[in-house]
Amino acid sequence: MSEKKLHMLSYEHGGYVLWWSEVEKQLTLKLGWLDKYPKFKFGLDYEAFTFDECDRIAPHINKIIAETLEKYPDRFALGSTTYGQPLSLYISEESNARQLIYAVRTNLSHFGTTPKVYAISEFALHNQIPQLAKQVGYEAGILRSHVMGFGYPRTFDSAWGNWIGKDGTALPSLPTYPDEGEGYSNCTVDNWILTRWPDHADGIGPEDFEKKYAKYEPLIASRYDDLCNGREELTALVEKTDRYDFILLEDIPKICGEAKDELRTTDNDFHGRMPWGYCGNEIFNDCRATETRAALAERLNAFSVMLGGKCEQEALEEAWKNALVLQHHDITICGLFNDSHRFAPASLKASDSVIASSAAYVAPKFARKDSEGVFAFNTNSFPVKEWIDTGRTYGSVYDGDKELPTAVQDGKLMAYAEIEPLTAKRLEFKSTPASKVVNFCYDAQKGILSTPEYNIKLTSKGIAYIDCARSGRRLVDNGEGALLEGWVVDGMEYSDAVWTVTFEGGSVKAVQNGTVGCIPFTFEMRLTAGSWRIDCRADFDMNNEKVGHAGRLVDEMFESHTIDGQLHEEKLGFVMNLCLENDRRMYRDLPYSISEWDGQLWKSGPFWHPDMLILTDRTVTPEESFAGTTYLNGIYWFALRDKDWGMSVFNRGCMGSAVQGNKVTVPLIYADEYLCGKKMLKGHFGGEFALYPFLADTTLTDIHRAATAYNYPVITAPIAKGEGELDCVKVGSLEGSKDVIMTTLYAENGMILARMCNFSDESASVKLDSFAGKAVAETDLLGNDTKALTSDVLEFHPWEIKTVRLAK
């Protein structure tokens, strides 16, 4: 019988972001090993953006890679499976799709090849990856986050199996073995050995790995780690050891054969953390702004194309690619302002150019000879009620014969409109003054602000309480008042200032200007008649003050270990105390998913390395959840509820919270020591979020739609006088289950594509129709037809993501 082998997978993690100065040097070094060591194989885990950037600034590097792929087709390969190496749990659903789409297309455009196995270095994993990966052509995956600084998946007692994700899609995958790596601030055991042995591996070598995991056949040790960490000593050891060999991603399915074990995951099997508030949260806010603006731009451009306008595919690609590389984990967690200040403006500029050119083509088609108007397009697949920017500073606005409530906000005339799903329409502008609508009352002496929905008591310390005006239920109870608090310089500080309340037609604005410690702030709260949503914005003027409390010990037995930047409850943030009972539950949205968070407890302890945090494998009891601190994160929203009601928080970039009993802290600013670099702040920083109370009969999909509308507002443009034939156009319709939500609509390569997801545990069906025609085929994420459609009714299994091609 032949000796059991240890297969080693080695891929160079790096690329343009953070590692550019090392790329050519390390590539040249490793290519030399191919000639020196005949058994050596390796691949490149550069973000695919690097290849686009090389074309611009260093085309010879792409030439070297192409020539090596041709010279060593079985020993050298690409391992770039995302365009911008994001931490995928914290980017939008469409960003997740585009990270995969543009990686595949970029690899193919430069080299004519792309990986067939999905693998990553840092945490680009979540419960919908099997479905997304298969829809761009991946045949297998590696269910390992090799570097676990900011996330890791669960382990499985298996050598090889089918990773079964949220919707039931099965992706043959190599799992993380038990005790191989499950915790923060570390890497998997095999990744550690393959990058540190023999000098810095704490005496742990390949033989130790073989012994510890001898039960697994085939046994594969994988490395997706920094390009400067390859070890020639290990390469030489493999060369002279018969039972050791190197493999490439493409070798894994051949070696492992048919996947039989079930590696079934849940949303809560993917543990992530992020340094919310770091860099004033500016980079996270920019990531949200760029991804939502690109999606809005492509939806409007799709409508323009339906009317005969130009497809702005090149500009949209520029918008998306800059947004995707902005999401790079090193830009977000290392606070690389030089990169963020390049990619964010470039993305927004490209998106805005598409919006401007598409609106310039579409809006005149809604013109009238005798009056000006406002073009309004709800790009969401559900109705919305929103304040929209009319592009004017005065006057009145009508929807047909109905005058809309208006308000002047920051010098802009805003109109409160209700617009049907996927509908573009003309609103009439009149120069006559708007009717005065007063739905609010403020008793300055008592500090009571009353709206049709709420009674809110304001004090110098912030918000004392928020009551539901209709039921009398107390929603928030902050005692004498609370608003902003955090560790500033040497201790905990709390906001204290006078409120100014201004009525603005159908809305009211309450503003507090003051200081938290020595930091000046402005907090603005807007409420609208007919809406439960309370829009909030906090702005801070920073002058290099220390904010937040770094260096808290995790455990006395590991005195050197700290969680720099992770203590959200001591950052400068918005605070509120909810009036929930002990059966409180917590929910959040994730990429193409909504789930309950079980609030897993922390424990610390030695692993292979002492600096390791591990989560327990049990859920938290209600009593424990009230006693401890839970970090609750969601892309667009998170929520807490009991049997009667709940409170959700929508966000535009700060996706996390600290929950201590019924106290919720939304972190907005952190400036202090951090494991990826100290960042002090000088200048203006702010953040937007919204409070959205809901009753027990509100579904999670209802909350998700409301949070989505907050992030994807109605697109508007002024309409000059002219000859137009359109008044109201149903750009598309999605009739049937309310759980199916369209996540985007876009024109590409002569096609109109629509993508939807069933946000439900139940099967669903919808009838899709559009101005461009009917759905004629299902496609994969790359736009390739996979199934011809003979019915206009689309069937979805739970949590299924489906893309369709529209045609007349």
Tab-separated table of N, CA, C and O in Angstrom, residues 671-766:
chain	number	residue	atom	x	y	z
A	671	ALA	N	-11.543	56.359	17.472
A	671	ALA	CA	-10.237	56.918	17.114
A	671	ALA	C	-9.254	56.585	18.230
A	671	ALA	O	-9.231	57.244	19.263
A	672	ASP	N	-8.453	55.560	18.002
A	672	ASP	CA	-7.496	55.132	19.014
A	672	ASP	C	-6.651	54.003	18.425
A	672	ASP	O	-6.698	53.738	17.231
A	673	GLU	N	-5.913	53.320	19.285
A	673	GLU	CA	-5.109	52.181	18.861
A	673	GLU	C	-6.007	51.103	18.267
A	673	GLU	O	-7.148	50.912	18.684
A	674	TYR	N	-5.466	50.394	17.288
A	674	TYR	CA	-6.216	49.356	16.627
A	674	TYR	C	-5.214	48.374	16.048
A	674	TYR	O	-4.108	48.749	15.661
A	675	LEU	N	-5.582	47.101	15.965
A	675	LEU	CA	-4.619	46.092	15.562
A	675	LEU	C	-4.100	46.308	14.143
A	675	LEU	O	-3.038	45.804	13.786
A	676	CYS	N	-4.829	47.060	13.310
A	676	CYS	CA	-4.354	47.350	11.952
A	676	CYS	C	-3.831	48.772	11.811
A	676	CYS	O	-3.637	49.262	10.697
A	677	GLY	N	-3.633	49.470	12.912
A	677	GLY	CA	-3.048	50.800	12.823
A	677	GLY	C	-3.849	51.847	13.571
A	677	GLY	O	-5.075	51.847	13.547
A	678	LYS	N	-3.168	52.737	14.232
A	678	LYS	CA	-3.811	53.813	14.964
A	678	LYS	C	-4.294	54.872	13.979
A	678	LYS	O	-3.571	55.288	13.090
A	679	LYS	N	-5.541	55.298	14.143
A	679	LYS	CA	-6.103	56.333	13.284
A	679	LYS	C	-6.794	57.383	14.156
A	679	LYS	O	-7.849	57.127	14.728
A	680	MET	N	-6.177	58.540	14.264
A	680	MET	CA	-6.820	59.665	14.906
A	680	MET	C	-7.527	60.489	13.826
A	680	MET	O	-7.197	60.390	12.634
A	681	LEU	N	-8.489	61.272	14.237
A	681	LEU	CA	-9.354	61.942	13.269
A	681	LEU	C	-9.304	63.456	13.439
A	681	LEU	O	-9.418	63.966	14.553
A	682	LYS	N	-9.162	64.137	12.326
A	682	LYS	CA	-9.203	65.598	12.328
A	682	LYS	C	-10.090	66.030	11.172
A	682	LYS	O	-9.835	65.686	10.017
A	683	GLY	N	-11.174	66.738	11.511
A	683	GLY	CA	-12.101	67.163	10.474
A	683	GLY	C	-13.521	66.750	10.807
A	683	GLY	O	-13.855	66.430	11.951
A	684	HIS	N	-14.359	66.734	9.772
A	684	HIS	CA	-15.788	66.512	9.940
A	684	HIS	C	-16.147	65.069	9.586
A	684	HIS	O	-15.809	64.591	8.506
A	685	PHE	N	-16.834	64.386	10.504
A	685	PHE	CA	-17.244	62.995	10.285
A	685	PHE	C	-18.683	62.830	10.754
A	685	PHE	O	-19.104	63.451	11.734
A	686	GLY	N	-19.432	62.000	10.058
A	686	GLY	CA	-20.826	61.816	10.434
A	686	GLY	C	-21.382	60.493	9.971
A	686	GLY	O	-20.710	59.704	9.298
A	687	GLY	N	-22.628	60.257	10.323
A	687	GLY	CA	-23.289	59.018	9.924
A	687	GLY	C	-24.794	59.174	9.944
A	687	GLY	O	-25.346	59.981	10.704
A	688	GLU	N	-25.455	58.398	9.086
A	688	GLU	CA	-26.915	58.425	8.983
A	688	GLU	C	-27.485	57.070	9.356
A	688	GLU	O	-26.945	56.027	8.988
A	689	PHE	N	-28.607	57.101	10.057
A	689	PHE	CA	-29.333	55.885	10.384
A	689	PHE	C	-30.779	56.272	10.648
A	689	PHE	O	-31.141	57.456	10.648
A	690	ALA	N	-31.626	55.286	10.834
A	690	ALA	CA	-33.040	55.565	11.078
A	690	ALA	C	-33.585	54.564	12.084
A	690	ALA	O	-33.146	53.407	12.140
A	691	LEU	N	-34.544	55.004	12.882
A	691	LEU	CA	-35.259	54.136	13.810
A	691	LEU	C	-36.594	53.759	13.171
A	691	LEU	O	-37.264	54.604	12.574
A	692	TYR	N	-36.976	52.496	13.305
A	692	TYR	CA	-38.196	52.022	12.662
A	692	TYR	C	-38.899	51.035	13.592
A	692	TYR	O	-38.677	49.840	13.530
A	693	PRO	N	-39.760	51.542	14.510
A	693	PRO	CA	-40.538	50.634	15.357
A	693	PRO	C	-41.563	49.867	14.525
A	693	PRO	O	-42.021	50.347	13.487
A	694	PHE	N	-41.928	48.682	14.994
A	694	PHE	CA	-42.907	47.882	14.264
A	694	PHE	C	-43.698	47.021	15.245
A	694	PHE	O	-43.227	46.708	16.346
A	695	LEU	N	-44.902	46.640	14.836
A	695	LEU	CA	-45.765	45.816	15.662
A	695	LEU	C	-45.521	44.339	15.394
A	695	LEU	O	-44.839	43.957	14.435
A	696	ALA	N	-46.119	43.493	16.230
A	696	ALA	CA	-45.848	42.057	16.189
A	696	ALA	C	-46.223	41.424	14.860
A	696	ALA	O	-45.600	40.436	14.438
A	697	ASP	N	-47.230	41.965	14.172
A	697	ASP	CA	-47.659	41.345	12.920
A	697	ASP	C	-46.815	41.785	11.722
A	697	ASP	O	-47.059	41.374	10.585
A	698	THR	N	-45.809	42.626	11.950
A	698	THR	CA	-44.897	43.032	10.875
A	698	THR	C	-43.949	41.885	10.574
A	698	THR	O	-43.313	41.332	11.470
A	699	THR	N	-43.849	41.502	9.291
A	699	THR	CA	-42.956	40.407	8.928
A	699	THR	C	-41.529	40.922	8.767
A	699	THR	O	-41.290	42.119	8.580
A	700	LEU	N	-40.586	40.000	8.819
A	700	LEU	CA	-39.200	40.377	8.620
A	700	LEU	C	-38.971	40.909	7.211
A	700	LEU	O	-38.143	41.795	6.997
A	701	THR	N	-39.718	40.379	6.245
A	701	THR	CA	-39.586	40.895	4.883
A	701	THR	C	-40.126	42.321	4.796
A	701	THR	O	-39.600	43.135	4.028
A	702	ASP	N	-41.175	42.636	5.574
A	702	ASP	CA	-41.668	44.014	5.627
A	702	ASP	C	-40.562	44.961	6.086
A	702	ASP	O	-40.367	46.038	5.515
A	703	ILE	N	-39.841	44.555	7.131
A	703	ILE	CA	-38.747	45.384	7.638
A	703	ILE	C	-37.661	45.516	6.579
A	703	ILE	O	-37.109	46.602	6.357
A	704	HIS	N	-37.362	44.400	5.910
A	704	HIS	CA	-36.310	44.429	4.898
A	704	HIS	C	-36.675	45.372	3.753
A	704	HIS	O	-35.817	46.113	3.255
A	705	ARG	N	-37.928	45.360	3.335
A	705	ARG	CA	-38.343	46.275	2.263
A	705	ARG	C	-38.193	47.724	2.708
A	705	ARG	O	-37.726	48.579	1.948
A	706	ALA	N	-38.604	48.013	3.939
A	706	ALA	CA	-38.503	49.390	4.431
A	706	ALA	C	-37.042	49.839	4.524
A	706	ALA	O	-36.706	50.975	4.180
A	707	ALA	N	-36.158	48.936	4.983
A	707	ALA	CA	-34.735	49.276	5.081
A	707	ALA	C	-34.121	49.426	3.695
A	707	ALA	O	-33.239	50.268	3.483
A	708	THR	N	-34.566	48.620	2.742
A	708	THR	CA	-34.071	48.723	1.378
A	708	THR	C	-34.485	50.053	0.764
A	708	THR	O	-33.683	50.726	0.093
A	709	ALA	N	-35.732	50.459	1.000
A	709	ALA	CA	-36.201	51.745	0.478
A	709	ALA	C	-35.395	52.898	1.064
A	709	ALA	O	-35.156	53.904	0.379
A	710	TYR	N	-34.985	52.778	2.314
A	710	TYR	CA	-34.155	53.807	2.953
A	710	TYR	C	-32.814	53.943	2.237
A	710	TYR	O	-32.279	55.046	2.106
A	711	ASN	N	-32.281	52.824	1.750
A	711	ASN	CA	-30.976	52.839	1.078
A	711	ASN	C	-31.075	53.087	-0.421
A	711	ASN	O	-30.094	53.500	-1.038
A	712	TYR	N	-32.227	52.805	-1.005
A	712	TYR	CA	-32.415	53.000	-2.445
A	712	TYR	C	-33.598	53.950	-2.658
A	712	TYR	O	-34.694	53.513	-3.019
A	713	PRO	N	-33.377	55.240	-2.454
A	713	PRO	CA	-34.477	56.199	-2.547
A	713	PRO	C	-34.938	56.414	-3.988
A	713	PRO	O	-34.285	55.996	-4.949
A	714	VAL	N	-36.065	57.082	-4.116
A	714	VAL	CA	-36.628	57.409	-5.422
A	714	VAL	C	-35.655	58.319	-6.186
A	714	VAL	O	-35.106	59.268	-5.631
A	715	ILE	N	-35.436	58.001	-7.459
A	715	ILE	CA	-34.615	58.849	-8.328
A	715	ILE	C	-35.478	59.965	-8.893
A	715	ILE	O	-36.585	59.707	-9.389
A	716	THR	N	-35.003	61.178	-8.820
A	716	THR	CA	-35.781	62.312	-9.328
A	716	THR	C	-34.938	63.170	-10.258
A	716	THR	O	-33.705	63.153	-10.205
A	717	ALA	N	-35.634	63.924	-11.102
A	717	ALA	CA	-34.987	64.887	-11.992
A	717	ALA	C	-36.027	65.914	-12.400
A	717	ALA	O	-37.206	65.572	-12.607
A	718	PRO	N	-35.651	67.188	-12.508
A	718	PRO	CA	-36.606	68.200	-12.951
A	718	PRO	C	-36.974	67.992	-14.422
A	718	PRO	O	-36.150	67.546	-15.221
A	719	ILE	N	-38.205	68.299	-14.763
A	719	ILE	CA	-38.676	68.197	-16.139
A	719	ILE	C	-39.006	69.589	-16.647
A	719	ILE	O	-39.894	70.272	-16.102
A	720	ALA	N	-38.299	70.032	-17.666
A	720	ALA	CA	-38.591	71.340	-18.289
A	720	ALA	C	-39.813	71.216	-19.188
A	720	ALA	O	-40.282	70.120	-19.497
A	721	LYS	N	-40.343	72.342	-19.621
A	721	LYS	CA	-41.461	72.328	-20.561
A	721	LYS	C	-41.008	71.713	-21.879
A	721	LYS	O	-39.868	71.885	-22.312
A	722	GLY	N	-41.901	70.967	-22.510
A	722	GLY	CA	-41.549	70.337	-23.768
A	722	GLY	C	-42.626	69.400	-24.246
A	722	GLY	O	-43.735	69.351	-23.688
A	723	GLU	N	-42.300	68.669	-25.297
A	723	GLU	CA	-43.240	67.731	-25.890
A	723	GLU	C	-42.880	66.323	-25.431
A	723	GLU	O	-41.875	65.762	-25.846
A	724	GLY	N	-43.685	65.735	-24.584
A	724	GLY	CA	-43.449	64.382	-24.115
A	724	GLY	C	-44.721	63.566	-24.189
A	724	GLY	O	-45.829	64.110	-24.084
A	725	GLU	N	-44.561	62.269	-24.368
A	725	GLU	CA	-45.737	61.418	-24.548
A	725	GLU	C	-46.046	60.549	-23.342
A	725	GLU	O	-47.075	59.880	-23.301
A	726	LEU	N	-45.158	60.544	-22.318
A	726	LEU	CA	-45.334	59.654	-21.182
A	726	LEU	C	-45.837	60.408	-19.954
A	726	LEU	O	-45.534	61.581	-19.765
A	727	ASP	N	-46.612	59.708	-19.143
A	727	ASP	CA	-47.121	60.296	-17.901
A	727	ASP	C	-46.776	59.410	-16.711
A	727	ASP	O	-46.239	59.872	-15.716
A	728	CYS	N	-47.089	58.124	-16.819
A	728	CYS	CA	-46.766	57.147	-15.772
A	728	CYS	C	-46.453	55.825	-16.454
A	728	CYS	O	-47.268	55.322	-17.242
A	729	VAL	N	-45.276	55.281	-16.202
A	729	VAL	CA	-44.846	54.055	-16.862
A	729	VAL	C	-44.563	52.989	-15.804
A	729	VAL	O	-43.791	53.222	-14.873
A	730	LYS	N	-45.184	51.851	-15.984
A	730	LYS	CA	-44.883	50.694	-15.151
A	730	LYS	C	-43.654	50.029	-15.756
A	730	LYS	O	-43.752	49.229	-16.692
A	731	VAL	N	-42.480	50.398	-15.263
A	731	VAL	CA	-41.236	49.858	-15.813
A	731	VAL	C	-41.197	48.350	-15.654
A	731	VAL	O	-40.692	47.613	-16.503
A	732	GLY	N	-41.754	47.878	-14.569
A	732	GLY	CA	-41.838	46.446	-14.323
A	732	GLY	C	-42.885	46.167	-13.270
A	732	GLY	O	-43.339	47.080	-12.563
A	733	SER	N	-43.296	44.930	-13.173
A	733	SER	CA	-44.228	44.541	-12.119
A	733	SER	C	-43.858	43.160	-11.624
A	733	SER	O	-43.415	42.302	-12.398
A	734	LEU	N	-43.993	42.966	-10.354
A	734	LEU	CA	-43.664	41.693	-9.706
A	734	LEU	C	-44.862	41.353	-8.825
A	734	LEU	O	-44.965	41.807	-7.688
A	735	GLU	N	-45.771	40.590	-9.369
A	735	GLU	CA	-47.023	40.287	-8.681
A	735	GLU	C	-46.988	38.883	-8.105
A	735	GLU	O	-46.524	37.946	-8.747
A	736	GLY	N	-47.509	38.762	-6.889
A	736	GLY	CA	-47.517	37.464	-6.223
A	736	GLY	C	-46.946	37.595	-4.835
A	736	GLY	O	-47.293	38.509	-4.079
A	737	SER	N	-46.021	36.728	-4.464
A	737	SER	CA	-45.463	36.708	-3.117
A	737	SER	C	-44.729	38.004	-2.805
A	737	SER	O	-43.893	38.468	-3.586
A	738	LYS	N	-45.008	38.571	-1.657
A	738	LYS	CA	-44.297	39.768	-1.203
A	738	LYS	C	-42.885	39.456	-0.720
A	738	LYS	O	-42.092	40.373	-0.495
A	739	ASP	N	-42.583	38.171	-0.579
A	739	ASP	CA	-41.260	37.793	-0.100
A	739	ASP	C	-40.204	37.835	-1.202
A	739	ASP	O	-39.011	37.797	-0.924
A	740	VAL	N	-40.636	37.876	-2.453
A	740	VAL	CA	-39.692	37.959	-3.573
A	740	VAL	C	-39.417	39.429	-3.862
A	740	VAL	O	-40.343	40.201	-4.137
A	741	ILE	N	-38.158	39.811	-3.767
A	741	ILE	CA	-37.752	41.202	-3.963
A	741	ILE	C	-36.743	41.261	-5.102
A	741	ILE	O	-35.806	40.458	-5.158
A	742	MET	N	-36.944	42.203	-6.018
A	742	MET	CA	-35.979	42.406	-7.094
A	742	MET	C	-34.802	43.186	-6.534
A	742	MET	O	-34.975	44.242	-5.940
A	743	THR	N	-33.596	42.651	-6.732
A	743	THR	CA	-32.412	43.310	-6.183
A	743	THR	C	-31.717	44.204	-7.196
A	743	THR	O	-30.950	45.071	-6.814
A	744	THR	N	-31.967	43.982	-8.487
A	744	THR	CA	-31.496	44.938	-9.481
A	744	THR	C	-32.123	44.648	-10.834
A	744	THR	O	-32.683	43.566	-11.074
A	745	LEU	N	-32.017	45.645	-11.702
A	745	LEU	CA	-32.484	45.581	-13.085
A	745	LEU	C	-31.430	46.306	-13.902
A	745	LEU	O	-31.109	47.459	-13.600
A	746	TYR	N	-30.846	45.642	-14.915
A	746	TYR	CA	-29.756	46.311	-15.618
A	746	TYR	C	-29.665	45.864	-17.075
A	746	TYR	O	-30.123	44.775	-17.453
A	747	ALA	N	-29.076	46.741	-17.885
A	747	ALA	CA	-28.835	46.466	-19.306
A	747	ALA	C	-27.376	46.089	-19.481
A	747	ALA	O	-26.485	46.755	-18.953
A	748	GLU	N	-27.145	45.015	-20.234
A	748	GLU	CA	-25.773	44.538	-20.417
A	748	GLU	C	-25.694	43.665	-21.665
A	748	GLU	O	-26.537	42.771	-21.860
A	749	ASN	N	-24.713	43.943	-22.500
A	749	ASN	CA	-24.460	43.122	-23.682
A	749	ASN	C	-25.718	42.905	-24.529
A	749	ASN	O	-25.988	41.799	-25.019
A	750	GLY	N	-26.488	43.979	-24.690
A	750	GLY	CA	-27.694	43.899	-25.507
A	750	GLY	C	-28.870	43.250	-24.824
A	750	GLY	O	-29.912	43.015	-25.465
A	751	MET	N	-28.745	42.935	-23.536
A	751	MET	CA	-29.826	42.276	-22.795
A	751	MET	C	-30.341	43.177	-21.675
A	751	MET	O	-29.634	44.067	-21.211
A	752	ILE	N	-31.582	42.922	-21.277
A	752	ILE	CA	-32.115	43.485	-20.036
A	752	ILE	C	-32.247	42.333	-19.055
A	752	ILE	O	-32.923	41.330	-19.340
A	753	LEU	N	-31.572	42.444	-17.918
A	753	LEU	CA	-31.557	41.387	-16.914
A	753	LEU	C	-32.183	41.885	-15.622
A	753	LEU	O	-31.999	43.043	-15.233
A	754	ALA	N	-32.922	41.007	-14.956
A	754	ALA	CA	-33.501	41.315	-13.647
A	754	ALA	C	-33.109	40.204	-12.682
A	754	ALA	O	-33.144	39.023	-13.036
A	755	ARG	N	-32.705	40.599	-11.490
A	755	ARG	CA	-32.320	39.616	-10.476
A	755	ARG	C	-33.239	39.762	-9.277
A	755	ARG	O	-33.538	40.880	-8.830
A	756	MET	N	-33.679	38.623	-8.746
A	756	MET	CA	-34.610	38.594	-7.627
A	756	MET	C	-34.163	37.552	-6.603
A	756	MET	O	-33.391	36.654	-6.925
A	757	CYS	N	-34.675	37.692	-5.399
A	757	CYS	CA	-34.408	36.701	-4.356
A	757	CYS	C	-35.681	36.490	-3.554
A	757	CYS	O	-36.414	37.445	-3.260
A	758	ASN	N	-35.943	35.248	-3.208
A	758	ASN	CA	-37.049	34.923	-2.319
A	758	ASN	C	-36.545	34.991	-0.885
A	758	ASN	O	-35.835	34.097	-0.427
A	759	PHE	N	-36.888	36.040	-0.168
A	759	PHE	CA	-36.439	36.234	1.208
A	759	PHE	C	-37.398	35.530	2.166
A	759	PHE	O	-38.050	36.159	3.003
A	760	SER	N	-37.470	34.221	2.044
A	760	SER	CA	-38.447	33.482	2.847
A	760	SER	C	-38.047	32.031	2.978
A	760	SER	O	-37.364	31.463	2.110
A	761	ASP	N	-38.504	31.402	4.062
A	761	ASP	CA	-38.326	29.968	4.270
A	761	ASP	C	-39.345	29.145	3.496
A	761	ASP	O	-39.300	27.903	3.535
A	762	GLU	N	-40.280	29.814	2.829
A	762	GLU	CA	-41.322	29.135	2.068
A	762	GLU	C	-41.102	29.318	0.575
A	762	GLU	O	-40.534	30.318	0.136
A	763	SER	N	-41.584	28.362	-0.211
A	763	SER	CA	-41.553	28.515	-1.660
A	763	SER	C	-42.455	29.680	-2.053
A	763	SER	O	-43.393	30.036	-1.335
A	764	ALA	N	-42.176	30.259	-3.203
A	764	ALA	CA	-42.932	31.441	-3.626
A	764	ALA	C	-43.033	31.468	-5.142
A	764	ALA	O	-42.215	30.875	-5.853
A	765	SER	N	-44.049	32.148	-5.632
A	765	SER	CA	-44.192	32.341	-7.069
A	765	SER	C	-44.596	33.778	-7.333
A	765	SER	O	-45.341	34.379	-6.557
A	766	VAL	N	-44.085	34.337	-8.429
A	766	VAL	CA	-44.422	35.698	-8.830
A	766	VAL	C	-44.603	35.745	-10.341
A	766	VAL	O	-44.017	34.948	-11.086
